[in-house]
Every structure is written in structure tokens, then in C-alpha cells.
Amino acid sequence: VLQEALAGVPRVENHVWDPVANVQGYDLAPDYWIDATGGDDGNAGTSEGAAWASLNKIETLDIAAAGGALTVRVKTGVYNTANDYFEISSDTAITGVLSVVFEAGSVMDGTVSNDTAAQNPIYIGNGTDPLTCNLFGNGLIIRNYDNIAGGTPNGIGYGGSGITVNAYNFDITNCVDGVSGHADALGNFYDVRA
């Protein structure tokens, strides 16, 4: 089924990641869904048919109130609007485990949303609350977050004494920094090309 779903998905030259052999996180039952083309931020986000459209809806989740663990499934698509980034910080109820599973063939592109390209596409941290964030990229391409006038965006940034980030299968290109960790956070990166 996955192989059929990937038919026609363009491949990146010299990209050695095999989406059929290496998918991760698909076995996790999603609590929330995001779909760039079929979603709407006015939806509840709690089913595939009522998915949100924007990645920054992840910032609204209260992980602690959900029993300490949430999983978000991000449908295949191009995420390139001003709302397609997420920061889990001390402003978010972050205690627990957050898993974000991107479906194969997804792209986060800062070109179109150049005003917000100074943002980190993904940032986990700035707090002391214990949080483990599992990021399953499944070949996610993060590109063109390079607006240094407004900041120094990282493809994946993380920081904070209670933070652990586990990231799998990402391609990060044309960002000021590929991956950047701060303030005693622990980062474990597997098959992340930056």
C-alpha cells in the first residue's frame, strides 16, 4: 500500500533514504492529524477526515492533560505557508512525550513564507519541563529557512534542561544551521542529513 501511495513522488538526486524499507512511526496511533491539502485549521484535528491544515497547530496541544503522550500524523504534502512551522516551548503544556510522524514525500519549504523563514521550522525547548519529542521525518525535506535578517533559523532546533529530541530521517538544506542544540538539551539524530 505504501509503495502505491509513493508512486509518482519525485525522488531527490543522491537521496539514499528508501521510504518503503525505512518508514518509522507509522505504527503509532495518531491522536491528531495535519493535512496541507485536505485539512482546515477550523477542524478538530482529531481524525484524518477532520485534519488541521497547518503545522503550528501542534503548538496548541496540551500533552500533560492528554495523559502525558500524544502522536501527530502529518500527511504527505508541501508545507509552505506562514503557519507551517512549530515551536514547543515553555508557553506550551509540554510535560510528557510528543511524537510527530511525517508521511513519506513531505516537504517543509520556507521560500513562500519568507517573512517567517526566520523561524525555526521545528523548535523544541526553552523550558525545564521534561519532554521527549520523537520526530519521524520519513525522508522529510526541510529547505529554504534562510532569512538571516530576522534570525538564524535551524532546520531542527532544541534547547532546555528537560528536553530530549529523537529525530529520524530528515534532509535539511539551505537553512542557516541544519541542527542546533542549546542549554543542556539532549539530541539524538539518526539518518539526518544537514
Short mmCIF file of N, CA and C in Angstrom, two decimals:
data_model
loop_
_atom_site.label_atom_id
_atom_site.label_comp_id
_atom_site.label_asym_id
_atom_site.label_seq_id
_atom_site.Cartn_x
_atom_site.Cartn_y
_atom_site.Cartn_z
N VAL A 1 0.82 -1.19 0.00
CA VAL A 1 0.00 0.00 0.00
C VAL A 1 0.87 1.25 0.00
N LEU A 2 1.92 1.28 0.84
CA LEU A 2 2.80 2.44 0.89
C LEU A 2 3.48 2.64 -0.45
N GLN A 3 3.92 1.55 -1.06
CA GLN A 3 4.59 1.67 -2.35
C GLN A 3 3.65 2.30 -3.38
N GLU A 4 2.37 1.92 -3.37
CA GLU A 4 1.40 2.52 -4.28
C GLU A 4 1.20 4.00 -3.96
N ALA A 5 1.17 4.34 -2.68
CA ALA A 5 0.98 5.73 -2.29
C ALA A 5 2.15 6.60 -2.73
N LEU A 6 3.33 6.01 -2.83
CA LEU A 6 4.52 6.77 -3.21
C LEU A 6 4.74 6.82 -4.71
N ALA A 7 3.93 6.13 -5.48
CA ALA A 7 4.07 6.16 -6.93
C ALA A 7 3.94 7.61 -7.41
N GLY A 8 4.90 8.05 -8.18
CA GLY A 8 4.86 9.41 -8.70
C GLY A 8 5.46 10.45 -7.78
N VAL A 9 5.87 10.07 -6.54
CA VAL A 9 6.52 11.04 -5.66
C VAL A 9 7.93 11.27 -6.18
N PRO A 10 8.29 12.54 -6.48
CA PRO A 10 9.62 12.79 -7.03
C PRO A 10 10.72 12.42 -6.05
N ARG A 11 11.77 11.85 -6.55
CA ARG A 11 12.92 11.48 -5.73
C ARG A 11 13.98 12.58 -5.80
N VAL A 12 14.71 12.79 -4.75
CA VAL A 12 15.79 13.76 -4.73
C VAL A 12 17.06 13.06 -5.19
N GLU A 13 17.81 13.69 -6.09
CA GLU A 13 19.07 13.10 -6.57
C GLU A 13 19.98 12.80 -5.39
N ASN A 14 20.68 11.70 -5.46
CA ASN A 14 21.63 11.27 -4.43
C ASN A 14 20.98 11.07 -3.07
N HIS A 15 19.70 10.90 -3.05
CA HIS A 15 18.96 10.71 -1.80
C HIS A 15 18.92 9.21 -1.53
N VAL A 16 19.63 8.75 -0.52
CA VAL A 16 19.79 7.31 -0.30
C VAL A 16 18.71 6.71 0.58
N TRP A 17 17.85 7.54 1.15
CA TRP A 17 16.83 7.02 2.04
C TRP A 17 15.77 6.30 1.22
N ASP A 18 15.42 5.08 1.62
CA ASP A 18 14.43 4.27 0.93
C ASP A 18 13.13 4.31 1.72
N PRO A 19 12.08 5.04 1.23
CA PRO A 19 10.87 5.21 2.03
C PRO A 19 10.10 3.94 2.29
N VAL A 20 10.22 2.95 1.43
CA VAL A 20 9.48 1.71 1.64
C VAL A 20 10.14 0.88 2.74
N ALA A 21 11.46 0.83 2.74
CA ALA A 21 12.19 -0.01 3.69
C ALA A 21 12.34 0.65 5.07
N ASN A 22 12.25 1.97 5.14
CA ASN A 22 12.66 2.66 6.35
C ASN A 22 11.59 3.48 7.06
N VAL A 23 10.32 3.31 6.75
CA VAL A 23 9.31 4.13 7.41
C VAL A 23 9.31 3.85 8.91
N GLN A 24 9.14 4.93 9.67
CA GLN A 24 9.11 4.81 11.12
C GLN A 24 7.96 5.62 11.68
N GLY A 25 7.36 5.12 12.74
CA GLY A 25 6.30 5.82 13.42
C GLY A 25 4.91 5.54 12.87
N TYR A 26 4.82 4.85 11.75
CA TYR A 26 3.50 4.57 11.16
C TYR A 26 2.68 3.64 12.06
N ASP A 27 3.34 2.93 12.96
CA ASP A 27 2.64 2.02 13.86
C ASP A 27 2.01 2.75 15.06
N LEU A 28 2.32 4.04 15.23
CA LEU A 28 1.76 4.81 16.34
C LEU A 28 0.37 5.32 15.96
N ALA A 29 -0.59 5.09 16.82
CA ALA A 29 -1.96 5.55 16.56
C ALA A 29 -2.03 7.07 16.73
N PRO A 30 -2.42 7.80 15.67
CA PRO A 30 -2.46 9.26 15.77
C PRO A 30 -3.59 9.76 16.67
N ASP A 31 -3.27 10.76 17.49
CA ASP A 31 -4.28 11.49 18.25
C ASP A 31 -4.77 12.69 17.45
N TYR A 32 -3.87 13.23 16.61
CA TYR A 32 -4.17 14.39 15.79
C TYR A 32 -3.61 14.19 14.40
N TRP A 33 -4.22 14.88 13.43
CA TRP A 33 -3.84 14.77 12.03
C TRP A 33 -3.63 16.17 11.44
N ILE A 34 -2.66 16.28 10.52
CA ILE A 34 -2.45 17.51 9.77
C ILE A 34 -2.35 17.13 8.30
N ASP A 35 -3.04 17.89 7.45
CA ASP A 35 -3.08 17.62 6.01
C ASP A 35 -3.07 18.96 5.27
N ALA A 36 -1.96 19.27 4.59
CA ALA A 36 -1.80 20.57 3.93
C ALA A 36 -2.87 20.83 2.88
N THR A 37 -3.31 19.79 2.19
CA THR A 37 -4.27 20.00 1.10
C THR A 37 -5.71 19.70 1.51
N GLY A 38 -5.95 18.75 2.39
CA GLY A 38 -7.32 18.37 2.74
C GLY A 38 -7.75 18.83 4.10
N GLY A 39 -6.86 19.52 4.84
CA GLY A 39 -7.19 19.93 6.20
C GLY A 39 -7.70 21.35 6.28
N ASP A 40 -8.17 21.71 7.46
CA ASP A 40 -8.67 23.06 7.73
C ASP A 40 -8.39 23.33 9.21
N ASP A 41 -7.77 24.47 9.50
CA ASP A 41 -7.42 24.78 10.88
C ASP A 41 -8.63 25.00 11.78
N GLY A 42 -9.82 25.11 11.19
CA GLY A 42 -11.05 25.19 11.97
C GLY A 42 -11.57 23.83 12.40
N ASN A 43 -10.98 22.75 11.87
CA ASN A 43 -11.37 21.39 12.24
C ASN A 43 -10.86 21.04 13.63
N ALA A 44 -11.35 19.96 14.17
CA ALA A 44 -10.90 19.47 15.48
C ALA A 44 -9.50 18.87 15.41
N GLY A 45 -9.11 18.36 14.24
CA GLY A 45 -7.78 17.77 14.09
C GLY A 45 -7.67 16.35 14.61
N THR A 46 -8.75 15.80 15.13
CA THR A 46 -8.68 14.52 15.84
C THR A 46 -8.95 13.30 14.97
N SER A 47 -9.13 13.49 13.67
CA SER A 47 -9.28 12.36 12.76
C SER A 47 -8.71 12.75 11.40
N GLU A 48 -8.46 11.75 10.58
CA GLU A 48 -7.92 12.03 9.26
C GLU A 48 -8.89 12.88 8.45
N GLY A 49 -10.18 12.64 8.59
CA GLY A 49 -11.20 13.39 7.86
C GLY A 49 -11.44 14.79 8.39
N ALA A 50 -10.96 15.07 9.60
CA ALA A 50 -11.13 16.40 10.21
C ALA A 50 -9.76 16.97 10.59
N ALA A 51 -8.79 16.77 9.69
CA ALA A 51 -7.41 17.18 9.95
C ALA A 51 -7.27 18.70 9.97
N TRP A 52 -6.26 19.18 10.68
CA TRP A 52 -5.85 20.57 10.58
C TRP A 52 -5.06 20.73 9.28
N ALA A 53 -4.82 21.98 8.86
CA ALA A 53 -4.03 22.25 7.66
C ALA A 53 -2.61 22.69 7.99
N SER A 54 -2.39 23.32 9.14
CA SER A 54 -1.12 23.98 9.44
C SER A 54 -0.34 23.28 10.55
N LEU A 55 0.96 23.25 10.36
CA LEU A 55 1.83 22.59 11.35
C LEU A 55 1.82 23.30 12.70
N ASN A 56 1.64 24.62 12.72
CA ASN A 56 1.73 25.29 14.02
C ASN A 56 0.55 24.98 14.93
N LYS A 57 -0.44 24.23 14.47
CA LYS A 57 -1.49 23.75 15.37
C LYS A 57 -0.90 22.81 16.43
N ILE A 58 0.25 22.23 16.16
CA ILE A 58 0.93 21.37 17.14
C ILE A 58 1.20 22.16 18.42
N GLU A 59 1.43 23.46 18.29
CA GLU A 59 1.73 24.30 19.45
C GLU A 59 0.56 24.39 20.43
N THR A 60 -0.64 24.07 19.98
CA THR A 60 -1.83 24.21 20.84
C THR A 60 -2.08 22.99 21.71
N LEU A 61 -1.31 21.93 21.51
CA LEU A 61 -1.58 20.67 22.22
C LEU A 61 -1.17 20.75 23.68
N ASP A 62 -1.99 20.19 24.54
CA ASP A 62 -1.68 20.09 25.96
C ASP A 62 -1.33 18.63 26.24
N ILE A 63 -0.04 18.35 26.17
CA ILE A 63 0.45 16.96 26.29
C ILE A 63 0.15 16.41 27.67
N ALA A 64 0.37 17.20 28.70
CA ALA A 64 0.16 16.74 30.07
C ALA A 64 -1.30 16.37 30.30
N ALA A 65 -2.22 17.20 29.83
CA ALA A 65 -3.65 16.93 30.03
C ALA A 65 -4.10 15.70 29.26
N ALA A 66 -3.36 15.33 28.21
CA ALA A 66 -3.72 14.16 27.40
C ALA A 66 -3.15 12.87 27.99
N GLY A 67 -2.67 12.92 29.20
CA GLY A 67 -2.13 11.72 29.83
C GLY A 67 -0.63 11.59 29.65
N GLY A 68 0.01 12.62 29.12
CA GLY A 68 1.46 12.62 29.02
C GLY A 68 2.02 12.10 27.71
N ALA A 69 1.17 11.78 26.74
CA ALA A 69 1.68 11.29 25.46
C ALA A 69 0.69 11.62 24.35
N LEU A 70 1.20 12.20 23.27
CA LEU A 70 0.38 12.49 22.09
C LEU A 70 1.16 12.15 20.83
N THR A 71 0.43 11.73 19.79
CA THR A 71 1.03 11.47 18.49
C THR A 71 0.28 12.28 17.44
N VAL A 72 1.05 12.96 16.59
CA VAL A 72 0.50 13.74 15.48
C VAL A 72 0.98 13.10 14.19
N ARG A 73 0.06 12.81 13.27
CA ARG A 73 0.41 12.29 11.94
C ARG A 73 0.28 13.43 10.94
N VAL A 74 1.35 13.68 10.18
CA VAL A 74 1.37 14.73 9.17
C VAL A 74 1.31 14.06 7.80
N LYS A 75 0.22 14.32 7.08
CA LYS A 75 0.01 13.70 5.78
C LYS A 75 1.02 14.22 4.76
N THR A 76 1.30 13.40 3.75
CA THR A 76 2.20 13.79 2.68
C THR A 76 1.72 15.10 2.06
N GLY A 77 2.64 16.04 1.90
CA GLY A 77 2.29 17.32 1.29
C GLY A 77 3.44 18.29 1.37
N VAL A 78 3.23 19.47 0.78
CA VAL A 78 4.18 20.57 0.86
C VAL A 78 3.63 21.57 1.87
N TYR A 79 4.39 21.81 2.92
CA TYR A 79 4.00 22.71 3.99
C TYR A 79 4.84 23.98 3.83
N ASN A 80 4.22 25.04 3.31
CA ASN A 80 4.98 26.22 2.94
C ASN A 80 4.26 27.53 3.22
N THR A 81 3.32 27.53 4.15
CA THR A 81 2.61 28.77 4.49
C THR A 81 3.26 29.41 5.71
N ALA A 82 2.79 30.60 6.05
CA ALA A 82 3.31 31.30 7.22
C ALA A 82 3.03 30.55 8.52
N ASN A 83 2.14 29.56 8.49
CA ASN A 83 1.80 28.79 9.69
C ASN A 83 2.41 27.39 9.68
N ASP A 84 3.33 27.15 8.79
CA ASP A 84 3.91 25.80 8.69
C ASP A 84 5.29 25.71 9.32
N TYR A 85 5.28 25.86 10.62
CA TYR A 85 6.42 25.62 11.49
C TYR A 85 5.82 25.31 12.85
N PHE A 86 6.61 24.76 13.77
CA PHE A 86 6.07 24.62 15.13
C PHE A 86 7.18 24.74 16.15
N GLU A 87 6.82 25.37 17.26
CA GLU A 87 7.72 25.56 18.38
C GLU A 87 7.03 25.07 19.64
N ILE A 88 7.60 24.08 20.24
CA ILE A 88 7.10 23.57 21.51
C ILE A 88 7.99 24.18 22.58
N SER A 89 7.45 25.07 23.39
CA SER A 89 8.28 25.83 24.33
C SER A 89 7.60 25.92 25.68
N SER A 90 8.15 26.78 26.53
CA SER A 90 7.59 26.95 27.87
C SER A 90 6.19 27.54 27.82
N ASP A 91 5.79 28.07 26.66
CA ASP A 91 4.43 28.59 26.51
C ASP A 91 3.43 27.47 26.23
N THR A 92 3.93 26.27 25.99
CA THR A 92 3.09 25.13 25.65
C THR A 92 3.11 24.16 26.82
N ALA A 93 2.02 23.48 27.06
CA ALA A 93 1.98 22.46 28.12
C ALA A 93 2.74 21.24 27.60
N ILE A 94 4.01 21.12 27.98
CA ILE A 94 4.88 20.20 27.26
C ILE A 94 5.31 18.96 28.04
N THR A 95 4.93 18.78 29.27
CA THR A 95 5.42 17.63 30.03
C THR A 95 4.90 16.33 29.42
N GLY A 96 5.81 15.42 29.09
CA GLY A 96 5.41 14.13 28.56
C GLY A 96 6.18 13.74 27.31
N VAL A 97 5.50 13.02 26.41
CA VAL A 97 6.11 12.54 25.17
C VAL A 97 5.24 13.00 23.99
N LEU A 98 5.86 13.68 23.04
CA LEU A 98 5.20 14.09 21.82
C LEU A 98 5.88 13.39 20.65
N SER A 99 5.11 12.69 19.84
CA SER A 99 5.63 12.06 18.63
C SER A 99 4.97 12.71 17.43
N VAL A 100 5.79 13.18 16.49
CA VAL A 100 5.28 13.78 15.25
C VAL A 100 5.78 12.90 14.11
N VAL A 101 4.83 12.32 13.37
CA VAL A 101 5.15 11.37 12.31
C VAL A 101 4.79 12.00 10.97
N PHE A 102 5.80 12.33 10.18
CA PHE A 102 5.58 12.86 8.83
C PHE A 102 5.49 11.68 7.87
N GLU A 103 4.51 11.71 6.99
CA GLU A 103 4.42 10.67 5.98
C GLU A 103 5.47 10.93 4.90
N ALA A 104 5.94 9.86 4.28
CA ALA A 104 6.97 9.96 3.25
C ALA A 104 6.52 10.87 2.13
N GLY A 105 7.46 11.65 1.59
CA GLY A 105 7.17 12.56 0.49
C GLY A 105 6.83 13.96 0.93
N SER A 106 6.94 14.27 2.22
CA SER A 106 6.58 15.59 2.73
C SER A 106 7.76 16.56 2.62
N VAL A 107 7.41 17.86 2.48
CA VAL A 107 8.39 18.93 2.37
C VAL A 107 7.93 20.10 3.24
N MET A 108 8.85 20.67 4.00
CA MET A 108 8.64 21.96 4.67
C MET A 108 9.52 22.96 3.93
N ASP A 109 8.92 23.99 3.32
CA ASP A 109 9.66 24.93 2.48
C ASP A 109 9.42 26.35 2.95
N GLY A 110 10.48 27.04 3.33
CA GLY A 110 10.38 28.41 3.82
C GLY A 110 10.38 29.46 2.74
N THR A 111 10.48 29.07 1.46
CA THR A 111 10.56 30.05 0.37
C THR A 111 9.32 30.91 0.29
N VAL A 112 8.16 30.31 0.26
CA VAL A 112 6.91 31.04 0.07
C VAL A 112 6.62 31.91 1.28
N SER A 113 6.88 31.40 2.46
CA SER A 113 6.60 32.14 3.69
C SER A 113 7.86 32.87 4.14
N ASN A 114 8.44 33.68 3.24
CA ASN A 114 9.73 34.28 3.52
C ASN A 114 9.72 35.16 4.76
N ASP A 115 8.57 35.79 5.09
CA ASP A 115 8.50 36.61 6.30
C ASP A 115 8.80 35.78 7.55
N THR A 116 8.33 34.55 7.55
CA THR A 116 8.52 33.72 8.73
C THR A 116 9.67 32.73 8.55
N ALA A 117 10.41 32.86 7.47
CA ALA A 117 11.53 31.95 7.26
C ALA A 117 12.64 32.18 8.27
N ALA A 118 12.54 33.25 9.06
CA ALA A 118 13.48 33.45 10.15
C ALA A 118 13.16 32.53 11.31
N GLN A 119 11.96 31.96 11.32
CA GLN A 119 11.58 30.99 12.34
C GLN A 119 12.31 29.69 12.11
N ASN A 120 12.52 28.96 13.17
CA ASN A 120 12.97 27.59 13.02
C ASN A 120 11.78 26.78 12.53
N PRO A 121 11.93 25.98 11.49
CA PRO A 121 10.80 25.16 11.06
C PRO A 121 10.31 24.25 12.20
N ILE A 122 11.27 23.70 12.95
CA ILE A 122 10.94 22.86 14.11
C ILE A 122 11.83 23.30 15.27
N TYR A 123 11.22 23.68 16.39
CA TYR A 123 11.99 24.01 17.58
C TYR A 123 11.32 23.39 18.79
N ILE A 124 12.11 22.68 19.58
CA ILE A 124 11.62 22.01 20.78
C ILE A 124 12.44 22.53 21.95
N GLY A 125 11.79 23.17 22.94
CA GLY A 125 12.57 23.54 24.11
C GLY A 125 12.20 24.82 24.79
N ASN A 126 13.22 25.43 25.38
CA ASN A 126 13.12 26.66 26.16
C ASN A 126 12.39 26.48 27.48
N GLY A 127 12.39 25.30 28.00
CA GLY A 127 11.72 25.08 29.27
C GLY A 127 12.48 24.08 30.13
N THR A 128 12.01 23.90 31.33
CA THR A 128 12.60 22.91 32.21
C THR A 128 11.66 21.72 32.42
N ASP A 129 10.45 21.82 31.86
CA ASP A 129 9.52 20.69 31.97
C ASP A 129 10.08 19.52 31.18
N PRO A 130 10.00 18.32 31.72
CA PRO A 130 10.54 17.17 31.00
C PRO A 130 9.68 16.83 29.77
N LEU A 131 10.32 16.82 28.61
CA LEU A 131 9.64 16.47 27.37
C LEU A 131 10.57 15.63 26.52
N THR A 132 10.03 14.53 26.00
CA THR A 132 10.71 13.77 24.96
C THR A 132 9.91 13.98 23.69
N CYS A 133 10.59 14.42 22.65
CA CYS A 133 9.93 14.64 21.37
C CYS A 133 10.55 13.71 20.34
N ASN A 134 9.73 12.83 19.79
CA ASN A 134 10.16 11.90 18.74
C ASN A 134 9.69 12.46 17.41
N LEU A 135 10.63 12.77 16.53
CA LEU A 135 10.33 13.33 15.22
C LEU A 135 10.67 12.29 14.16
N PHE A 136 9.65 11.72 13.54
CA PHE A 136 9.83 10.71 12.50
C PHE A 136 9.66 11.40 11.15
N GLY A 137 10.77 11.76 10.51
CA GLY A 137 10.72 12.52 9.26
C GLY A 137 10.34 11.69 8.05
N ASN A 138 10.74 10.42 8.05
CA ASN A 138 10.47 9.54 6.91
C ASN A 138 10.85 10.20 5.59
N GLY A 139 12.04 10.83 5.60
CA GLY A 139 12.56 11.49 4.41
C GLY A 139 12.11 12.93 4.27
N LEU A 140 11.50 13.52 5.31
CA LEU A 140 11.04 14.91 5.24
C LEU A 140 12.18 15.81 4.77
N ILE A 141 11.88 16.65 3.79
CA ILE A 141 12.83 17.65 3.32
C ILE A 141 12.46 18.98 3.96
N ILE A 142 13.41 19.57 4.70
CA ILE A 142 13.26 20.91 5.27
C ILE A 142 14.21 21.80 4.49
N ARG A 143 13.66 22.84 3.82
CA ARG A 143 14.54 23.65 2.97
C ARG A 143 14.12 25.12 2.99
N ASN A 144 15.12 25.96 2.74
CA ASN A 144 14.93 27.39 2.47
C ASN A 144 14.42 28.19 3.66
N TYR A 145 14.82 27.84 4.85
CA TYR A 145 14.61 28.69 6.02
C TYR A 145 15.93 29.41 6.24
N ASP A 146 16.14 30.49 5.48
CA ASP A 146 17.46 31.12 5.43
C ASP A 146 17.40 32.63 5.54
N ASN A 147 16.33 33.19 6.06
CA ASN A 147 16.17 34.63 6.20
C ASN A 147 16.93 35.10 7.43
N ILE A 148 18.22 35.38 7.26
CA ILE A 148 19.04 35.70 8.44
C ILE A 148 18.79 37.11 8.97
N ALA A 149 18.09 37.96 8.20
CA ALA A 149 17.79 39.30 8.71
C ALA A 149 16.92 39.23 9.96
N GLY A 150 16.07 38.23 10.04
CA GLY A 150 15.16 38.13 11.18
C GLY A 150 15.60 37.12 12.22
N GLY A 151 16.73 36.47 12.03
CA GLY A 151 17.18 35.47 12.98
C GLY A 151 18.07 34.46 12.31
N THR A 152 18.36 33.39 12.99
CA THR A 152 19.23 32.35 12.43
C THR A 152 18.50 31.01 12.51
N PRO A 153 17.62 30.77 11.56
CA PRO A 153 16.79 29.56 11.64
C PRO A 153 17.60 28.27 11.46
N ASN A 154 17.28 27.31 12.29
CA ASN A 154 17.83 25.97 12.20
C ASN A 154 16.79 25.09 11.55
N GLY A 155 17.19 24.04 10.87
CA GLY A 155 16.22 23.07 10.38
C GLY A 155 15.48 22.46 11.56
N ILE A 156 16.24 21.97 12.53
CA ILE A 156 15.69 21.47 13.79
C ILE A 156 16.49 22.12 14.91
N GLY A 157 15.83 22.86 15.76
CA GLY A 157 16.48 23.46 16.92
C GLY A 157 15.88 22.88 18.19
N TYR A 158 16.69 22.85 19.24
CA TYR A 158 16.20 22.33 20.51
C TYR A 158 17.02 22.90 21.66
N GLY A 159 16.41 23.04 22.81
CA GLY A 159 17.11 23.56 23.97
C GLY A 159 16.26 23.46 25.22
N GLY A 160 16.91 23.44 26.37
CA GLY A 160 16.21 23.35 27.64
C GLY A 160 16.64 22.14 28.42
N SER A 161 16.76 22.28 29.71
CA SER A 161 17.35 21.23 30.53
C SER A 161 16.51 19.97 30.62
N GLY A 162 15.23 20.05 30.37
CA GLY A 162 14.40 18.85 30.46
C GLY A 162 14.07 18.23 29.12
N ILE A 163 14.71 18.67 28.05
CA ILE A 163 14.32 18.32 26.68
C ILE A 163 15.19 17.19 26.12
N THR A 164 14.53 16.19 25.53
CA THR A 164 15.21 15.16 24.72
C THR A 164 14.52 15.11 23.37
N VAL A 165 15.29 15.22 22.31
CA VAL A 165 14.77 15.14 20.95
C VAL A 165 15.39 13.93 20.27
N ASN A 166 14.54 13.08 19.72
CA ASN A 166 14.97 11.94 18.90
C ASN A 166 14.43 12.19 17.50
N ALA A 167 15.32 12.36 16.53
CA ALA A 167 14.90 12.71 15.17
C ALA A 167 15.42 11.65 14.19
N TYR A 168 14.54 11.23 13.29
CA TYR A 168 14.85 10.15 12.36
C TYR A 168 14.52 10.57 10.93
N ASN A 169 15.47 10.40 10.03
CA ASN A 169 15.24 10.50 8.58
C ASN A 169 14.76 11.87 8.11
N PHE A 170 15.66 12.84 8.14
CA PHE A 170 15.39 14.19 7.64
C PHE A 170 16.48 14.59 6.65
N ASP A 171 16.11 15.39 5.65
CA ASP A 171 17.04 16.09 4.77
C ASP A 171 16.85 17.57 5.02
N ILE A 172 17.89 18.26 5.48
CA ILE A 172 17.80 19.67 5.79
C ILE A 172 18.76 20.41 4.87
N THR A 173 18.23 21.37 4.09
CA THR A 173 19.06 22.07 3.12
C THR A 173 18.68 23.55 3.06
N ASN A 174 19.68 24.40 2.86
CA ASN A 174 19.50 25.84 2.73
C ASN A 174 18.80 26.45 3.94
N CYS A 175 19.24 26.04 5.12
CA CYS A 175 18.85 26.68 6.37
C CYS A 175 20.13 27.25 6.96
N VAL A 176 20.03 28.28 7.80
CA VAL A 176 21.24 28.87 8.35
C VAL A 176 22.05 27.82 9.10
N ASP A 177 21.41 27.04 9.94
CA ASP A 177 22.02 25.88 10.60
C ASP A 177 21.12 24.68 10.32
N GLY A 178 21.73 23.51 10.16
CA GLY A 178 20.92 22.31 9.95
C GLY A 178 20.24 21.88 11.23
N VAL A 179 21.06 21.66 12.27
CA VAL A 179 20.57 21.22 13.57
C VAL A 179 21.33 22.02 14.61
N SER A 180 20.64 22.49 15.64
CA SER A 180 21.31 23.28 16.67
C SER A 180 20.69 22.99 18.02
N GLY A 181 21.53 22.59 18.98
CA GLY A 181 21.08 22.29 20.33
C GLY A 181 21.64 23.28 21.33
N HIS A 182 20.88 23.56 22.38
CA HIS A 182 21.26 24.57 23.38
C HIS A 182 20.83 24.12 24.78
N ALA A 183 21.47 24.71 25.77
CA ALA A 183 21.06 24.68 27.17
C ALA A 183 20.76 23.28 27.71
N ASP A 184 21.72 22.39 27.61
CA ASP A 184 21.65 21.07 28.23
C ASP A 184 20.59 20.14 27.67
N ALA A 185 19.99 20.47 26.55
CA ALA A 185 19.05 19.54 25.93
C ALA A 185 19.82 18.37 25.33
N LEU A 186 19.16 17.23 25.23
CA LEU A 186 19.77 16.04 24.65
C LEU A 186 19.17 15.80 23.28
N GLY A 187 20.01 15.67 22.27
CA GLY A 187 19.54 15.41 20.91
C GLY A 187 20.13 14.12 20.37
N ASN A 188 19.29 13.25 19.86
CA ASN A 188 19.72 12.01 19.22
C ASN A 188 19.19 12.04 17.80
N PHE A 189 20.11 12.03 16.82
CA PHE A 189 19.72 12.19 15.41
C PHE A 189 20.20 10.98 14.61
N TYR A 190 19.26 10.40 13.89
CA TYR A 190 19.52 9.19 13.12
C TYR A 190 19.15 9.43 11.66
N ASP A 191 20.10 9.25 10.76
CA ASP A 191 19.87 9.45 9.33
C ASP A 191 19.31 10.83 9.06
N VAL A 192 19.94 11.84 9.69
CA VAL A 192 19.58 13.23 9.47
C VAL A 192 20.70 13.86 8.67
N ARG A 193 20.37 14.34 7.49
CA ARG A 193 21.37 14.94 6.60
C ARG A 193 21.16 16.45 6.62
N ALA A 194 22.21 17.17 7.05
CA ALA A 194 22.09 18.63 7.17
C ALA A 194 23.36 19.29 6.65
#
